[in-house]
Structure formats: C-alpha cells, structure tokens
Coordinates of C-alpha atoms and ligand atoms in Angstrom, one line a residue:
M61 CA 38.4 -8.2 17.3
K62 CA 37.3 -4.7 16.7
V63 CA 34.4 -3.9 14.5
L64 CA 33.2 -0.6 13.1
V65 CA 29.5 -0.2 12.1
I66 CA 28.6 2.8 10.0
G67 CA 25.2 4.3 10.4
A68 CA 22.8 5.8 12.9
G69 CA 19.5 3.8 12.6
G70 CA 17.7 0.9 14.1
R71 CA 19.5 -1.4 11.6
E72 CA 22.8 -0.3 12.9
H73 CA 21.8 -0.7 16.5
A74 CA 20.7 -4.3 15.8
L75 CA 24.0 -5.0 13.9
A76 CA 26.1 -3.5 16.7
W77 CA 24.2 -5.4 19.3
Q78 CA 24.7 -8.7 17.4
C79 CA 28.4 -8.0 16.8
A80 CA 28.9 -7.3 20.5
K81 CA 27.4 -10.6 21.5
D82 CA 30.3 -12.4 20.0
D83 CA 32.9 -13.2 22.6
K84 CA 35.7 -12.6 20.1
V85 CA 34.7 -9.0 19.8
E86 CA 36.3 -6.7 22.3
K87 CA 34.9 -3.4 20.9
V88 CA 32.2 -2.2 18.5
Y89 CA 32.5 1.4 17.3
V90 CA 29.4 2.9 15.8
A91 CA 29.7 6.0 13.6
P92 CA 27.8 8.1 14.4
G93 CA 25.3 5.7 16.2
N94 CA 22.5 6.8 18.5
A95 CA 21.6 6.7 22.2
G96 CA 20.8 3.0 21.9
T97 CA 24.2 2.1 20.5
A98 CA 26.0 4.3 23.1
L99 CA 24.3 2.3 25.9
E100 CA 25.0 -1.1 24.5
P101 CA 27.8 -3.1 26.2
K102 CA 31.1 -3.1 24.4
C103 CA 29.8 -0.4 22.0
Q104 CA 31.1 3.2 21.6
N105 CA 29.8 5.9 19.4
I106 CA 32.3 7.9 17.4
V107 CA 32.1 11.0 15.1
L108 CA 34.0 10.7 11.9
E109 CA 34.5 14.1 10.3
N110 CA 36.2 14.4 7.0
K111 CA 39.1 16.7 6.6
N112 CA 40.3 15.5 3.2
T113 CA 38.0 17.0 0.5
D114 CA 39.5 14.7 -2.2
N115 CA 38.3 11.5 -0.6
E116 CA 35.0 11.7 1.3
H117 CA 35.7 8.4 2.9
S118 CA 39.1 9.3 4.3
A119 CA 37.9 9.8 7.9
V120 CA 36.7 6.2 8.0
I121 CA 40.0 5.0 6.5
E122 CA 42.1 6.9 8.9
F123 CA 40.0 5.7 11.9
C124 CA 40.3 2.1 10.8
Q125 CA 44.1 2.3 10.3
Y126 CA 44.7 4.1 13.6
N127 CA 42.5 1.8 15.6
D128 CA 43.3 -1.6 14.0
I129 CA 39.7 -2.2 13.0
D130 CA 39.3 -5.8 11.7
I131 CA 35.9 -5.5 10.0
V132 CA 33.7 -2.6 8.8
I133 CA 30.0 -3.1 8.3
V134 CA 28.3 -0.4 6.4
G135 CA 24.6 0.0 7.1
P136 CA 23.0 2.7 4.9
E137 CA 23.0 3.1 1.2
A138 CA 24.4 6.6 0.8
P139 CA 28.1 5.8 1.6
L140 CA 27.8 2.6 -0.4
V141 CA 26.6 4.4 -3.5
T142 CA 29.5 6.9 -3.2
G143 CA 32.1 4.1 -3.0
I144 CA 33.0 3.6 0.6
I145 CA 33.7 -0.1 -0.1
D146 CA 36.0 0.7 -3.0
A147 CA 37.8 3.3 -0.9
C148 CA 38.3 0.9 2.0
R149 CA 39.5 -1.9 -0.3
D150 CA 42.0 0.4 -1.9
A151 CA 43.4 1.1 1.6
G152 CA 43.5 -2.6 2.5
I153 CA 40.6 -2.3 5.0
K154 CA 38.1 -5.2 5.2
A155 CA 34.7 -3.6 4.6
W156 CA 31.4 -5.5 4.0
G157 CA 29.1 -4.1 1.3
P158 CA 28.8 -3.8 -2.4
T159 CA 31.1 -1.6 -4.5
A160 CA 29.8 1.7 -6.0
Y161 CA 29.2 -0.1 -9.3
C162 CA 27.0 -2.8 -7.7
A163 CA 25.3 -0.2 -5.4
Q164 CA 23.8 1.4 -8.5
L165 CA 21.1 -1.4 -8.2
E166 CA 19.7 0.9 -5.4
G167 CA 21.2 4.2 -6.4
S168 CA 19.5 4.4 -9.7
K169 CA 16.1 3.0 -10.5
T170 CA 17.0 3.3 -14.2
F171 CA 20.1 1.2 -13.8
A172 CA 18.2 -1.4 -11.8
K173 CA 15.3 -1.6 -14.3
E174 CA 17.8 -1.9 -17.3
F175 CA 19.8 -4.5 -15.3
M176 CA 16.6 -6.6 -14.7
Q177 CA 15.5 -6.3 -18.2
N178 CA 18.9 -7.4 -19.6
N179 CA 19.0 -10.4 -17.3
N180 CA 15.4 -11.6 -17.5
I181 CA 14.7 -10.8 -13.8
P182 CA 10.9 -10.5 -13.4
T183 CA 9.9 -6.9 -12.7
A184 CA 7.1 -4.5 -13.7
A185 CA 7.1 -3.1 -17.2
Y186 CA 8.4 0.5 -17.2
Q187 CA 9.7 3.5 -19.0
G188 CA 12.0 6.3 -17.9
F189 CA 11.4 10.0 -18.5
T190 CA 13.1 13.4 -17.9
D191 CA 10.4 15.5 -19.4
A192 CA 6.9 15.9 -17.8
A193 CA 4.9 16.2 -21.0
S194 CA 6.1 12.8 -22.4
A195 CA 5.7 11.2 -19.0
K196 CA 2.1 12.3 -18.9
V197 CA 1.4 11.0 -22.4
Y198 CA 2.8 7.6 -21.2
V199 CA 0.4 7.7 -18.2
D200 CA -2.5 8.4 -20.5
E201 CA -1.6 5.4 -22.7
Q202 CA -1.1 3.1 -19.7
G203 CA -4.0 4.3 -17.4
A204 CA -4.2 4.1 -13.6
P205 CA -3.3 2.7 -11.2
I206 CA 0.3 3.3 -12.1
V207 CA 3.5 3.9 -10.1
I208 CA 5.8 7.0 -10.4
K209 CA 9.3 6.7 -8.9
A210 CA 12.1 9.2 -8.5
D211 CA 15.3 7.8 -10.1
G212 CA 17.7 8.5 -7.3
L213 CA 17.9 7.9 -3.5
A214 CA 14.9 9.4 -1.7
A215 CA 14.9 7.5 1.7
G216 CA 12.0 5.3 0.7
K217 CA 9.7 8.3 0.0
G218 CA 10.3 8.8 -3.7
V219 CA 7.6 6.4 -4.8
I220 CA 4.0 7.4 -5.5
V221 CA 1.4 4.7 -6.2
A222 CA -1.1 6.8 -8.2
E223 CA -4.7 5.5 -8.0
T224 CA -5.8 8.1 -10.7
T225 CA -4.2 9.7 -13.7
E226 CA -4.5 13.1 -11.8
Q227 CA -2.4 11.8 -8.9
A228 CA 0.1 10.5 -11.5
Y229 CA 0.3 13.9 -13.1
A230 CA 0.8 15.6 -9.8
A231 CA 3.6 13.2 -8.9
I232 CA 5.3 13.8 -12.2
D233 CA 5.0 17.6 -11.7
D234 CA 6.4 17.4 -8.2
M235 CA 9.4 15.4 -9.3
L236 CA 10.2 16.7 -12.8
A237 CA 8.7 20.3 -12.9
D238 CA 8.9 21.4 -9.2
N239 CA 12.0 19.5 -8.3
K240 CA 10.6 18.3 -5.0
F241 CA 13.1 15.4 -4.7
G242 CA 16.0 17.5 -6.0
D243 CA 18.5 15.6 -8.2
A244 CA 17.0 12.3 -7.2
G245 CA 13.8 13.2 -9.1
S246 CA 15.3 14.8 -12.2
R247 CA 14.5 11.6 -13.9
V248 CA 11.5 9.4 -13.2
V249 CA 10.6 5.7 -13.8
I250 CA 7.0 5.0 -14.5
E251 CA 6.0 1.5 -14.0
Q252 CA 3.1 -1.0 -14.1
F253 CA 1.1 -1.4 -10.9
L254 CA 1.8 -4.9 -9.5
Q255 CA -0.7 -6.8 -7.4
G256 CA 0.0 -9.4 -4.7
E257 CA 1.7 -9.5 -1.3
E258 CA 5.1 -8.0 -0.6
A259 CA 8.1 -9.6 1.0
S260 CA 11.7 -8.6 1.7
F261 CA 14.2 -11.1 0.5
I262 CA 17.7 -10.3 1.9
C263 CA 20.9 -12.3 1.3
M264 CA 24.6 -12.1 2.0
I265 CA 26.7 -12.5 -1.1
D266 CA 30.5 -12.9 -1.4
G267 CA 30.8 -12.6 -5.1
D268 CA 29.9 -16.2 -5.7
N269 CA 28.1 -17.8 -2.7
I270 CA 24.7 -16.8 -1.5
L271 CA 23.5 -17.0 2.1
P272 CA 19.8 -16.1 2.3
M273 CA 18.8 -14.4 5.6
A274 CA 15.5 -15.4 7.2
T275 CA 12.5 -13.9 5.1
S276 CA 10.6 -10.9 6.3
Q277 CA 7.9 -8.5 5.5
D278 CA 7.9 -4.7 5.9
H279 CA 5.0 -2.3 6.3
K280 CA 5.8 0.8 4.2
R281 CA 2.6 2.8 4.7
A282 CA 2.4 5.2 7.6
F283 CA -1.0 4.2 8.9
E284 CA -3.0 1.1 10.0
G285 CA -4.6 -0.9 7.2
D286 CA -1.7 -0.1 4.9
T287 CA -3.0 3.4 4.3
G288 CA -1.3 6.8 4.1
P289 CA 2.0 7.8 2.6
N290 CA 5.0 5.6 2.1
T291 CA 7.7 5.6 4.8
G292 CA 11.0 4.0 5.3
G293 CA 9.1 1.2 7.0
M294 CA 6.8 1.3 10.1
G295 CA 7.4 -2.3 11.3
A296 CA 8.4 -5.7 10.1
Y297 CA 8.4 -9.4 11.1
S298 CA 10.2 -12.5 10.2
P299 CA 9.7 -15.1 8.8
A300 CA 7.1 -14.0 6.1
P301 CA 4.8 -17.0 5.5
V302 CA 4.1 -15.7 1.9
V303 CA 7.6 -16.9 1.1
T304 CA 6.8 -20.6 0.9
D305 CA 9.6 -23.1 -0.1
D306 CA 8.4 -22.9 -3.7
V307 CA 8.5 -19.1 -3.7
H308 CA 12.0 -19.2 -2.0
N309 CA 13.3 -21.4 -4.8
K310 CA 11.9 -19.2 -7.4
V311 CA 13.4 -16.1 -5.9
M312 CA 16.8 -17.8 -5.6
T313 CA 16.8 -19.0 -9.2
Q314 CA 14.9 -16.1 -11.0
V315 CA 16.2 -13.1 -9.0
I316 CA 19.3 -13.6 -6.7
Q317 CA 21.4 -16.0 -8.8
P318 CA 21.0 -13.9 -12.0
V319 CA 22.2 -10.8 -10.0
V320 CA 25.3 -12.8 -8.8
D321 CA 26.0 -14.2 -12.3
A322 CA 25.5 -10.9 -14.2
M323 CA 27.6 -8.8 -11.8
K324 CA 30.4 -11.4 -12.0
T325 CA 30.2 -11.4 -15.8
A326 CA 30.3 -7.5 -15.8
G327 CA 33.6 -7.7 -13.9
H328 CA 32.0 -6.4 -10.7
P329 CA 31.3 -9.3 -8.4
Y330 CA 28.4 -8.5 -5.9
T331 CA 29.5 -8.5 -2.3
G332 CA 27.6 -7.5 0.8
F333 CA 23.9 -7.6 1.6
L334 CA 21.4 -7.6 -1.2
Y335 CA 17.8 -6.8 -0.6
A336 CA 15.2 -7.7 -3.1
G337 CA 11.8 -6.0 -2.4
L338 CA 9.3 -8.4 -4.0
M339 CA 5.7 -8.6 -5.0
I340 CA 4.4 -12.1 -4.9
D341 CA 1.3 -12.8 -6.9
D342 CA -1.5 -15.3 -6.2
A343 CA 0.3 -18.0 -8.2
G344 CA 3.5 -17.5 -6.1
N345 CA 5.5 -15.8 -8.8
P346 CA 7.8 -13.1 -7.6
S347 CA 8.5 -9.7 -9.3
V348 CA 11.2 -7.3 -8.1
I349 CA 9.8 -4.0 -6.9
E350 CA 13.2 -2.7 -5.9
F351 CA 16.7 -3.7 -5.1
N352 CA 18.6 -2.3 -2.1
C353 CA 22.3 -2.7 -1.7
R354 CA 22.1 -3.1 2.1
F355 CA 20.2 -4.7 4.9
G356 CA 16.6 -3.5 5.4
D357 CA 15.5 -1.1 8.1
P358 CA 13.3 -2.2 10.0
E359 CA 13.7 -5.7 8.6
T360 CA 17.2 -6.1 10.2
Q361 CA 15.7 -5.8 13.7
P362 CA 13.4 -8.9 13.7
I363 CA 15.8 -10.8 11.4
L364 CA 18.8 -10.3 13.7
M365 CA 16.7 -11.0 16.8
R366 CA 16.3 -14.5 15.3
L367 CA 19.9 -15.0 14.2
Q368 CA 21.8 -17.6 16.3
S369 CA 25.0 -17.7 14.2
S370 CA 27.5 -15.0 14.8
I371 CA 27.0 -12.1 12.4
V372 CA 30.8 -11.4 12.8
D373 CA 31.6 -14.9 11.7
L374 CA 29.2 -14.6 8.7
V375 CA 30.7 -11.3 7.6
A376 CA 34.3 -12.6 8.0
A377 CA 33.3 -15.6 5.9
G378 CA 31.8 -13.3 3.3
L379 CA 34.9 -11.2 3.2
A380 CA 37.0 -14.4 2.7
G381 CA 34.7 -15.6 -0.1
Q382 CA 33.6 -18.5 2.0
L383 CA 30.0 -17.8 2.9
P384 CA 28.1 -20.9 4.1
D385 CA 24.8 -21.5 2.4
E386 CA 22.8 -21.6 5.7
A387 CA 22.8 -19.8 9.0
D388 CA 21.2 -20.8 12.3
W389 CA 17.9 -19.2 13.2
D390 CA 15.7 -19.2 16.2
K391 CA 12.5 -21.0 15.0
R392 CA 10.3 -18.5 16.8
P393 CA 9.1 -15.5 14.8
A394 CA 10.1 -11.9 15.7
L395 CA 8.2 -8.8 15.1
G396 CA 9.2 -5.1 15.3
I397 CA 7.0 -2.0 15.7
V398 CA 8.5 1.4 14.8
I399 CA 7.5 4.3 17.0
A400 CA 7.8 7.4 14.8
S401 CA 7.9 11.1 15.8
K402 CA 5.5 13.9 15.2
G403 CA 4.8 14.5 11.5
Y404 CA 6.7 11.5 10.1
P405 CA 7.1 10.8 7.2
E406 CA 6.7 14.5 6.1
T407 CA 8.7 15.9 8.9
S408 CA 10.2 14.7 12.1
S409 CA 11.0 15.9 15.6
K410 CA 14.1 16.5 17.6
G411 CA 14.6 17.0 21.3
D412 CA 11.3 15.5 22.7
V413 CA 12.0 13.6 25.9
I414 CA 11.4 9.9 25.6
S415 CA 10.1 8.0 28.7
G416 CA 9.2 4.4 29.5
L417 CA 12.2 2.8 27.8
P418 CA 12.9 -0.6 29.4
E419 CA 16.2 -1.3 31.2
L420 CA 18.8 -3.0 28.9
D421 CA 18.9 -6.1 31.3
D422 CA 15.2 -6.8 30.8
Q423 CA 15.6 -7.0 27.0
Q424 CA 15.9 -10.7 26.3
F425 CA 12.7 -11.4 24.4
V426 CA 11.7 -7.8 23.7
K427 CA 14.5 -5.5 22.6
V428 CA 14.1 -1.8 21.9
F429 CA 16.4 -0.9 19.0
H430 CA 17.0 2.8 18.8
A431 CA 17.0 4.8 15.6
G432 CA 16.3 8.6 15.8
T433 CA 17.4 9.0 19.4
D434 CA 20.1 11.1 21.2
F435 CA 21.0 12.2 24.7
A436 CA 19.5 15.5 25.9
K437 CA 22.0 18.3 25.7
E438 CA 22.1 18.8 29.4
A439 CA 25.0 21.2 29.5
D440 CA 22.6 24.1 29.7
N441 CA 21.1 22.8 32.9
L442 CA 24.3 22.0 34.6
D443 CA 26.7 24.0 36.6
A444 CA 29.0 25.6 34.0
N445 CA 32.0 23.8 35.5
I446 CA 30.7 20.3 34.9
N447 CA 31.4 18.8 31.5
A448 CA 28.3 17.1 30.2
N449 CA 30.4 14.4 28.6
A450 CA 31.7 13.4 32.0
Q451 CA 28.2 12.4 33.0
N452 CA 27.4 8.7 32.7
D453 CA 25.4 8.1 29.5
S454 CA 23.0 5.8 31.4
D455 CA 22.0 8.7 33.7
R456 CA 21.2 11.1 30.8
E457 CA 17.8 11.8 29.4
I458 CA 17.1 10.3 25.9
V459 CA 15.3 12.5 23.4
T460 CA 14.0 12.1 19.8
N461 CA 16.3 12.9 17.0
G462 CA 14.5 11.9 13.8
G463 CA 11.5 10.4 12.1
R464 CA 11.7 6.8 13.2
V465 CA 12.6 6.9 16.8
V466 CA 12.7 3.3 18.1
C467 CA 11.7 -0.2 16.9
V468 CA 10.3 -2.4 19.7
T469 CA 11.1 -6.0 18.6
A470 CA 9.8 -9.1 20.2
L471 CA 10.5 -12.8 19.8
A472 CA 7.6 -15.2 20.7
D473 CA 6.0 -18.5 19.8
S474 CA 3.7 -17.0 17.2
I475 CA 3.5 -13.7 15.2
S476 CA 0.4 -12.7 17.1
D477 CA 2.2 -13.3 20.5
A478 CA 5.2 -11.3 19.2
Q479 CA 2.8 -8.5 18.2
Q480 CA 1.2 -8.5 21.6
A481 CA 4.6 -8.5 23.4
A482 CA 5.9 -5.6 21.3
L483 CA 2.7 -3.6 21.7
T484 CA 2.9 -3.9 25.5
V485 CA 6.4 -2.5 25.6
A486 CA 5.5 0.1 22.9
G487 CA 2.5 1.2 24.9
A488 CA 4.8 2.2 27.9
I489 CA 7.1 4.3 25.7
S490 CA 6.0 7.9 25.3
F491 CA 7.1 11.2 23.9
E492 CA 5.4 14.2 22.3
G493 CA 3.7 13.2 19.0
A494 CA 4.7 9.5 19.2
H495 CA 2.7 7.3 16.8
Y496 CA 2.9 3.7 15.7
R497 CA 0.9 1.0 13.9
R498 CA -1.0 -1.5 16.0
D499 CA -1.5 -3.9 13.1
I500 CA 2.1 -4.8 12.2
G501 CA 2.0 -8.5 11.0
H502 CA -1.7 -8.4 10.1
Q503 CA -1.2 -10.5 7.0
A504 CA 0.7 -13.3 8.8
I505 CA -1.7 -13.1 11.7
A506 CA -4.6 -13.6 9.3
R507 CA -2.9 -16.7 8.0
E508 CA -2.2 -18.0 11.6
S509 CA -5.9 -18.0 12.4
Ligands
AMP632 P1 10.0 1.1 -3.4 O1 10.7 2.3 -2.7 O2 10.4 1.0 -4.8 O3 10.2 -0.1 -2.6 O4 8.5 1.4 -3.3 C1 7.8 1.7 -2.1 C2 6.5 0.9 -2.1 O5 5.6 1.3 -3.1 C3 6.7 -0.6 -2.2 O6 7.0 -1.2 -1.1 C4 5.3 -1.0 -2.7 O7 4.4 -1.0 -1.7 C5 4.9 0.2 -3.6 N1 5.3 -0.1 -5.0 C6 6.4 0.2 -5.6 N2 6.4 -0.2 -6.9 C7 5.2 -0.8 -7.1 C8 4.6 -1.4 -8.2 N3 5.2 -1.5 -9.4 N4 3.3 -1.9 -8.0 C9 2.7 -1.8 -6.8 N5 3.2 -1.2 -5.8 C10 4.5 -0.7 -5.9
LIG633 N1 12.4 -1.3 4.9 C1 12.7 -0.9 3.6 C2 14.1 -0.6 3.4 O1 15.0 -0.8 4.2 O2 14.3 0.0 2.3

C-alpha cells in the first residue's frame, strides 16, 4: 500500500511513523513533511505545488492519481476547512478527514457554538459580535473573568482568557478594531469562563460508528505552572486520569454521539478525526471548549506512541464505514514535551542548528517527533559542483524551522517515569533559544502521588 500524509508537524511525523510500521505499507509520502519524516524508514517528503488556480487541491489529486496512492490522511485543519476531502472524493481518491461542511466545527467558532446550542451539547454561554462597542457592553454586563475568541482559524492563538474587563477590552480592540488576527478576528465570540480540568477527547468517526482514541491532556500555556500566553500546545500525555469511565460515558452520549447524529441529519455525515476540547468540572460534567476537525498536536504524539492497532487498518476501516468500537492500546502511559524555538508563541526561529537528537534506532521507548525542523541549506558551503540533494539526508545538519521544533515523547510505567524519561532526552537536545516546560503532566502526577 501507499499512503500520503498531508502536513508538516509533529502530528504528521507521528502519523507517518505509525503508517510505516505496518508491513502492508511499502511507502509513506509526506507533503511537505519535515526533517524527521525525511529520515523515517519507508517515508519520503514531497512538495506539492498547485498549478491549477481553479482547484487549490489539484496538486494532491494529480499526485495521488499518478502514484496510485491508496489512502490520504490529512493532518492540519486548513486544507480540511477549504475542502480537500470533498475534492479528493470527487476525484475518486480515498482521503480520511471531514468534508468542508463538517470542518466548520473548527473553522468557525460561531458555527460551532450555534451547532452546540441547537443540539444541546454542553458548552459555555456565549454571544457573537462584529462591532467593538457592543462587545464591550456585553463584557460590562457579564464581568470578568471572561473569554474572547477570534471566530476563524488562528493556530490556537486566537483565544484570550481575560482576567479583567480591561484585558477583555484590549482583546476586543486587537481583534475587531486593530485587525490583529486578520479575517479570522473580524468576528469574535465572547463566552463565559469555565472552571475545571481540561482534557482532549479525540475520536475516529466514519459517518456512523465512533472509535474513541485513548484520552489525553494538552498544556496550552507557554510557561510552567500553566502561565503565559496560549500556544498550539507545549506538551501532552495519555491517558488523562480526569477522564474517568463515568466522564467517558458522558462525553460519548452528551457530546460525540450528538455530533454524529446531527451531522447525519443535516445530510453531511461526519467522517475523520473529531477532537473535542473539554472542560470537566468538579462533578465530572464535561463542557466543550472547542471542536477541532483533526487529530490534536501534540496529543497525537503520546496517543500514537500507545497505539498497538495499525493506524492504516483503522483508517481503511473508517473509509469503508466499518470502524471497530475499540482499538488496542499499550497500557503504559506516554508523555510528550514540546521544545519550542526562540520567541514562541509570538515569533519563531529558522535555521538554528539543533544538536543532541538521538539516533533513530535508539528510539523505542523515547521517540523524538519533529515539527518545525528542516535540513540546513548546505549548498552554500559545498563545492559548487556538488548537488546538495545528492547528499545523504542522515549526514545533513538539522535546523529549526518554526515555533514548535520537536516533541520528545516517552512511554513508561507511570506518567512521572515518562516525564523523567522525556526530560532526560529533552535535556540533551539544544539549539539557540530552545525552551520547554519541565512540568508537563503535573496534574496527573499529582494524582499519582
Ligand atoms: P481554544 O483555542 O478554544 O481551545 O482555547 C484555548 C484555551 O483557552 C483552552 O484550552 C482553555 O485553556 C482556554 N479557554 C478557552 N475557552 C475557555 C472558557 N470558556 N473558559 C475557560 N478557559 C477557556
Ligand atoms: N493541542 C491542541 C490542538 O491540537 O488544537
């Protein structure tokens, strides 16, 4: 079989690595991938550039047709929101993910909030605004803390949890008046502040059947102690003890099943990964903070480290409408620590040399998934006659190429052991401005002791 994974992050490295483990798979193409996917056995990075301006997904379609790709797995939200699944289906290509209609659950906070309200899915009370003055009046009525969200896609950074009304005003001005988030922030959703513990609940859905992935918890804030700005995620672990069997049942009946039923009724059956970001209160009641129409990043890395079923078999079953209701998981927990580059999340770095990455062969219980990495452009240093591409990838220097650089993920007998194992490997990896949190998993570790 041949698989194409779309995306360039840690999630895609983990997906490609899992696909390549299946003996049936002869080749995994990753578009565009990163240095980690380039080095992975059976994997090859490719660049897909569109020449057809009428169909922004035509390069993917042509590649799949020309190379007899059996399965496409789409990692990030952007192509899903713009209809890559619809385009592939129209061309007869088997691609795993939700249609553009269903992807609105992530692509528009307003769509998601209305959908939840219409289908009695528990979520924070909210109101949507396009004009700053009325948004501020609403903030005055509700008081702080209160949460301001850009309506569109903002890479996990379009949410401000305002502790004071002044902070709320500033966020409203940034988004609505100063256009800091571009189109994504031309409309804002203002919602009630929820208290509790967060968890990520990710499923595979084939239109009808639901296969829950192992539970997980992300750490969205940049700094230790869950302080600092929101990021795309600085680390995650699986399973999340806050999701007890009772909470699991509630999430399935109050959140996931209603999505599946409502999308089917609307004539747009939900297919692909569905990610519910949850707040779980003291009584174990879940509320949806957000829906994502894809696997989480960095949640994918620890979750897939534990997956013992073949991800290719699961996706193939999903594409055939025959998802099983359970997958096989390693009982041991896994924990991933993201090493970010200088200035993340406000800015990020490119081209800083990374040292201390472990050899691929050593990575059985600790795996370094790459995200913002690339090979150094060595052409400048070489004799002009030598083509840099002819060099073996494994001999080339690896450099930073984005905000989240790698996710060091460890499997161990307890969350605290996994944290220690990941920290040891993370401590050996260095590049200019590298920073990471040493407290990933603190909530679960507090429960363990
Ligand atoms: P989102 O991008 O919607 O997941 O929001 C990013 C982060 O902001 C979440 O992971 C929460 O930590 C926080 N957050 C978002 N909405 C709320 C809310 N209504 N109440 C409390 N915290 C929230
Ligand atoms: N880790 C959060 C996300 O994938 O959106």
